[in-house]
Amino acid sequence: MLKHRSIDRICLVLAAAALALSLLFMNGQALGLKPAWQSPPYQEKLFDGTKVHTIDLRIRDWEAFLEKAPREEYEICDLVIDGEEFFNVGIRAKGNNSLRLPEQYGLDRYSLKLEFDHYTSGSYHGLDKFSLDACFQDNSYMKNWIAYDMMDHMGVPAPLTSYVWVTVNGQDWGLFLAV
């Protein structure tokens, strides 16, 4: 049994703190807290499937980036997503086959990983990273999208996806699947 002389006061303070915290969570929406069931803002922005989005990668030396791509090292770049600019974003090539096979076949179209918080504490409307799937070996550009859509339809957790048209320093680079 506890025999501290202030145990009654300590218990009252802890009970009051628990009550205050409970009231805070019960009225969280009025205080600006978003409920967990609400969709994050980036879902409506980048993963809106009603259109093909645009991403312009602005990177100082794209050719040097492509040469170093198999090493999966991050470089710094700026992004313009549907007209909205983001600075100091980390970019690297990603994948296993999608990283090895382009090099084997003499291609330079890699899948990419973008991290908004790699060099700074930024995000894209709450999203800190996403991938651009080059759909290597998929001429239809639909295999992954259909698989993720089927998973979602069956209630299996699946990543958000949308199609994006990518340019690099203003030059067309092609269609990718944002995941």
PDB file of N, CA, C and O in Angstrom, residues 65 72-77 79 86-93 113-124 127-130:
ATOM      1  N   PHE A  65      22.847  12.295 -62.850  1.00  0.00           N
ATOM      2  CA  PHE A  65      21.921  11.517 -62.017  1.00  0.00           C
ATOM      3  C   PHE A  65      21.681  10.146 -62.636  1.00  0.00           C
ATOM      4  O   PHE A  65      21.696   9.132 -61.949  1.00  0.00           O
ATOM      5  N   GLU A  72      21.581   4.016 -56.340  1.00  0.00           N
ATOM      6  CA  GLU A  72      20.463   4.426 -55.494  1.00  0.00           C
ATOM      7  C   GLU A  72      20.851   5.512 -54.484  1.00  0.00           C
ATOM      8  O   GLU A  72      20.439   5.480 -53.331  1.00  0.00           O
ATOM      9  N   GLU A  73      21.629   6.473 -54.935  1.00  0.00           N
ATOM     10  CA  GLU A  73      22.030   7.590 -54.078  1.00  0.00           C
ATOM     11  C   GLU A  73      21.087   8.764 -54.292  1.00  0.00           C
ATOM     12  O   GLU A  73      20.706   9.066 -55.425  1.00  0.00           O
ATOM     13  N   TYR A  74      20.733   9.426 -53.209  1.00  0.00           N
ATOM     14  CA  TYR A  74      19.836  10.574 -53.297  1.00  0.00           C
ATOM     15  C   TYR A  74      20.551  11.789 -53.874  1.00  0.00           C
ATOM     16  O   TYR A  74      21.721  12.031 -53.591  1.00  0.00           O
ATOM     17  N   GLU A  75      19.816  12.510 -54.698  1.00  0.00           N
ATOM     18  CA  GLU A  75      20.235  13.805 -55.221  1.00  0.00           C
ATOM     19  C   GLU A  75      19.172  14.808 -54.804  1.00  0.00           C
ATOM     20  O   GLU A  75      18.043  14.443 -54.490  1.00  0.00           O
ATOM     21  N   ILE A  76      19.515  16.061 -54.866  1.00  0.00           N
ATOM     22  CA  ILE A  76      18.558  17.107 -54.530  1.00  0.00           C
ATOM     23  C   ILE A  76      17.912  17.621 -55.812  1.00  0.00           C
ATOM     24  O   ILE A  76      18.574  17.723 -56.850  1.00  0.00           O
ATOM     25  N   CYS A  77      16.606  17.860 -55.751  1.00  0.00           N
ATOM     26  CA  CYS A  77      15.901  18.403 -56.903  1.00  0.00           C
ATOM     27  C   CYS A  77      14.742  19.262 -56.411  1.00  0.00           C
ATOM     28  O   CYS A  77      14.409  19.263 -55.232  1.00  0.00           O
ATOM     29  N   LEU A  79      10.594  20.164 -57.430  1.00  0.00           N
ATOM     30  CA  LEU A  79       9.461  19.554 -58.111  1.00  0.00           C
ATOM     31  C   LEU A  79       8.379  20.583 -58.356  1.00  0.00           C
ATOM     32  O   LEU A  79       8.198  21.494 -57.554  1.00  0.00           O
ATOM     33  N   PHE A  86       7.871  22.676 -55.070  1.00  0.00           N
ATOM     34  CA  PHE A  86       8.475  22.144 -53.858  1.00  0.00           C
ATOM     35  C   PHE A  86       9.984  22.144 -54.063  1.00  0.00           C
ATOM     36  O   PHE A  86      10.469  21.740 -55.117  1.00  0.00           O
ATOM     37  N   PHE A  87      10.716  22.573 -53.049  1.00  0.00           N
ATOM     38  CA  PHE A  87      12.157  22.744 -53.170  1.00  0.00           C
ATOM     39  C   PHE A  87      12.909  21.772 -52.260  1.00  0.00           C
ATOM     40  O   PHE A  87      12.404  21.356 -51.221  1.00  0.00           O
ATOM     41  N   ASN A  88      14.127  21.425 -52.681  1.00  0.00           N
ATOM     42  CA  ASN A  88      15.032  20.580 -51.896  1.00  0.00           C
ATOM     43  C   ASN A  88      14.426  19.223 -51.559  1.00  0.00           C
ATOM     44  O   ASN A  88      14.416  18.791 -50.417  1.00  0.00           O
ATOM     45  N   VAL A  89      13.934  18.548 -52.575  1.00  0.00           N
ATOM     46  CA  VAL A  89      13.345  17.222 -52.440  1.00  0.00           C
ATOM     47  C   VAL A  89      14.410  16.187 -52.794  1.00  0.00           C
ATOM     48  O   VAL A  89      15.192  16.385 -53.729  1.00  0.00           O
ATOM     49  N   GLY A  90      14.447  15.088 -52.061  1.00  0.00           N
ATOM     50  CA  GLY A  90      15.379  14.012 -52.368  1.00  0.00           C
ATOM     51  C   GLY A  90      14.821  13.129 -53.469  1.00  0.00           C
ATOM     52  O   GLY A  90      13.642  12.796 -53.468  1.00  0.00           O
ATOM     53  N   ILE A  91      15.671  12.737 -54.420  1.00  0.00           N
ATOM     54  CA  ILE A  91      15.259  11.856 -55.516  1.00  0.00           C
ATOM     55  C   ILE A  91      16.334  10.801 -55.714  1.00  0.00           C
ATOM     56  O   ILE A  91      17.533  11.073 -55.608  1.00  0.00           O
ATOM     57  N   ARG A  92      15.889   9.569 -55.974  1.00  0.00           N
ATOM     58  CA  ARG A  92      16.818   8.489 -56.317  1.00  0.00           C
ATOM     59  C   ARG A  92      16.086   7.474 -57.179  1.00  0.00           C
ATOM     60  O   ARG A  92      14.864   7.424 -57.198  1.00  0.00           O
ATOM     61  N   ALA A  93      16.866   6.680 -57.898  1.00  0.00           N
ATOM     62  CA  ALA A  93      16.292   5.558 -58.645  1.00  0.00           C
ATOM     63  C   ALA A  93      15.943   4.474 -57.638  1.00  0.00           C
ATOM     64  O   ALA A  93      16.532   4.393 -56.567  1.00  0.00           O
ATOM     65  N   LYS A 113      12.118   7.296 -56.566  1.00  0.00           N
ATOM     66  CA  LYS A 113      11.567   7.549 -55.235  1.00  0.00           C
ATOM     67  C   LYS A 113      11.819   9.010 -54.916  1.00  0.00           C
ATOM     68  O   LYS A 113      12.934   9.507 -55.090  1.00  0.00           O
ATOM     69  N   LEU A 114      10.769   9.703 -54.460  1.00  0.00           N
ATOM     70  CA  LEU A 114      10.855  11.113 -54.091  1.00  0.00           C
ATOM     71  C   LEU A 114      10.576  11.247 -52.604  1.00  0.00           C
ATOM     72  O   LEU A 114       9.567  10.719 -52.118  1.00  0.00           O
ATOM     73  N   GLU A 115      11.462  11.920 -51.882  1.00  0.00           N
ATOM     74  CA  GLU A 115      11.293  12.130 -50.438  1.00  0.00           C
ATOM     75  C   GLU A 115      11.336  13.617 -50.135  1.00  0.00           C
ATOM     76  O   GLU A 115      12.360  14.265 -50.297  1.00  0.00           O
ATOM     77  N   PHE A 116      10.204  14.135 -49.677  1.00  0.00           N
ATOM     78  CA  PHE A 116      10.106  15.558 -49.365  1.00  0.00           C
ATOM     79  C   PHE A 116      10.886  15.915 -48.105  1.00  0.00           C
ATOM     80  O   PHE A 116      11.292  17.049 -47.933  1.00  0.00           O
ATOM     81  N   ASP A 117      11.072  14.957 -47.213  1.00  0.00           N
ATOM     82  CA  ASP A 117      11.749  15.237 -45.950  1.00  0.00           C
ATOM     83  C   ASP A 117      13.178  14.690 -45.897  1.00  0.00           C
ATOM     84  O   ASP A 117      13.744  14.529 -44.831  1.00  0.00           O
ATOM     85  N   HIS A 118      13.774  14.418 -47.037  1.00  0.00           N
ATOM     86  CA  HIS A 118      15.142  13.886 -47.041  1.00  0.00           C
ATOM     87  C   HIS A 118      16.164  14.973 -46.713  1.00  0.00           C
ATOM     88  O   HIS A 118      17.112  14.729 -45.974  1.00  0.00           O
ATOM     89  N   TYR A 119      15.995  16.156 -47.263  1.00  0.00           N
ATOM     90  CA  TYR A 119      16.924  17.262 -47.028  1.00  0.00           C
ATOM     91  C   TYR A 119      16.326  18.348 -46.141  1.00  0.00           C
ATOM     92  O   TYR A 119      17.059  19.138 -45.556  1.00  0.00           O
ATOM     93  N   THR A 120      15.005  18.432 -46.073  1.00  0.00           N
ATOM     94  CA  THR A 120      14.323  19.420 -45.235  1.00  0.00           C
ATOM     95  C   THR A 120      13.194  18.721 -44.498  1.00  0.00           C
ATOM     96  O   THR A 120      13.002  17.523 -44.641  1.00  0.00           O
ATOM     97  N   SER A 121      12.415  19.466 -43.770  1.00  0.00           N
ATOM     98  CA  SER A 121      11.284  18.864 -43.051  1.00  0.00           C
ATOM     99  C   SER A 121       9.980  19.072 -43.810  1.00  0.00           C
ATOM    100  O   SER A 121       8.922  19.181 -43.223  1.00  0.00           O
ATOM    101  N   GLY A 122      10.047  19.123 -45.137  1.00  0.00           N
ATOM    102  CA  GLY A 122       8.868  19.392 -45.956  1.00  0.00           C
ATOM    103  C   GLY A 122       8.004  18.172 -46.198  1.00  0.00           C
ATOM    104  O   GLY A 122       8.363  17.037 -45.864  1.00  0.00           O
ATOM    105  N   SER A 123       6.834  18.434 -46.791  1.00  0.00           N
ATOM    106  CA  SER A 123       5.934  17.356 -47.198  1.00  0.00           C
ATOM    107  C   SER A 123       5.022  17.883 -48.306  1.00  0.00           C
ATOM    108  O   SER A 123       4.954  19.083 -48.540  1.00  0.00           O
ATOM    109  N   TYR A 124       4.344  16.973 -48.967  1.00  0.00           N
ATOM    110  CA  TYR A 124       3.348  17.332 -49.976  1.00  0.00           C
ATOM    111  C   TYR A 124       1.983  17.117 -49.344  1.00  0.00           C
ATOM    112  O   TYR A 124       1.465  16.011 -49.340  1.00  0.00           O
ATOM    113  N   LEU A 127       2.142  14.217 -47.125  1.00  0.00           N
ATOM    114  CA  LEU A 127       2.823  13.035 -47.673  1.00  0.00           C
ATOM    115  C   LEU A 127       4.322  13.305 -47.695  1.00  0.00           C
ATOM    116  O   LEU A 127       4.765  14.300 -48.268  1.00  0.00           O
ATOM    117  N   ASP A 128       5.105  12.424 -47.066  1.00  0.00           N
ATOM    118  CA  ASP A 128       6.541  12.674 -47.026  1.00  0.00           C
ATOM    119  C   ASP A 128       7.311  11.987 -48.152  1.00  0.00           C
ATOM    120  O   ASP A 128       8.400  12.416 -48.499  1.00  0.00           O
ATOM    121  N   LYS A 129       6.748  10.928 -48.736  1.00  0.00           N
ATOM    122  CA  LYS A 129       7.443  10.267 -49.845  1.00  0.00           C
ATOM    123  C   LYS A 129       6.456   9.500 -50.712  1.00  0.00           C
ATOM    124  O   LYS A 129       5.399   9.083 -50.250  1.00  0.00           O
ATOM    125  N   PHE A 130       6.831   9.342 -51.977  1.00  0.00           N
ATOM    126  CA  PHE A 130       6.078   8.489 -52.894  1.00  0.00           C
ATOM    127  C   PHE A 130       7.002   8.052 -54.006  1.00  0.00           C
ATOM    128  O   PHE A 130       8.115   8.548 -54.144  1.00  0.00           O
TER     129      PHE A 130
END
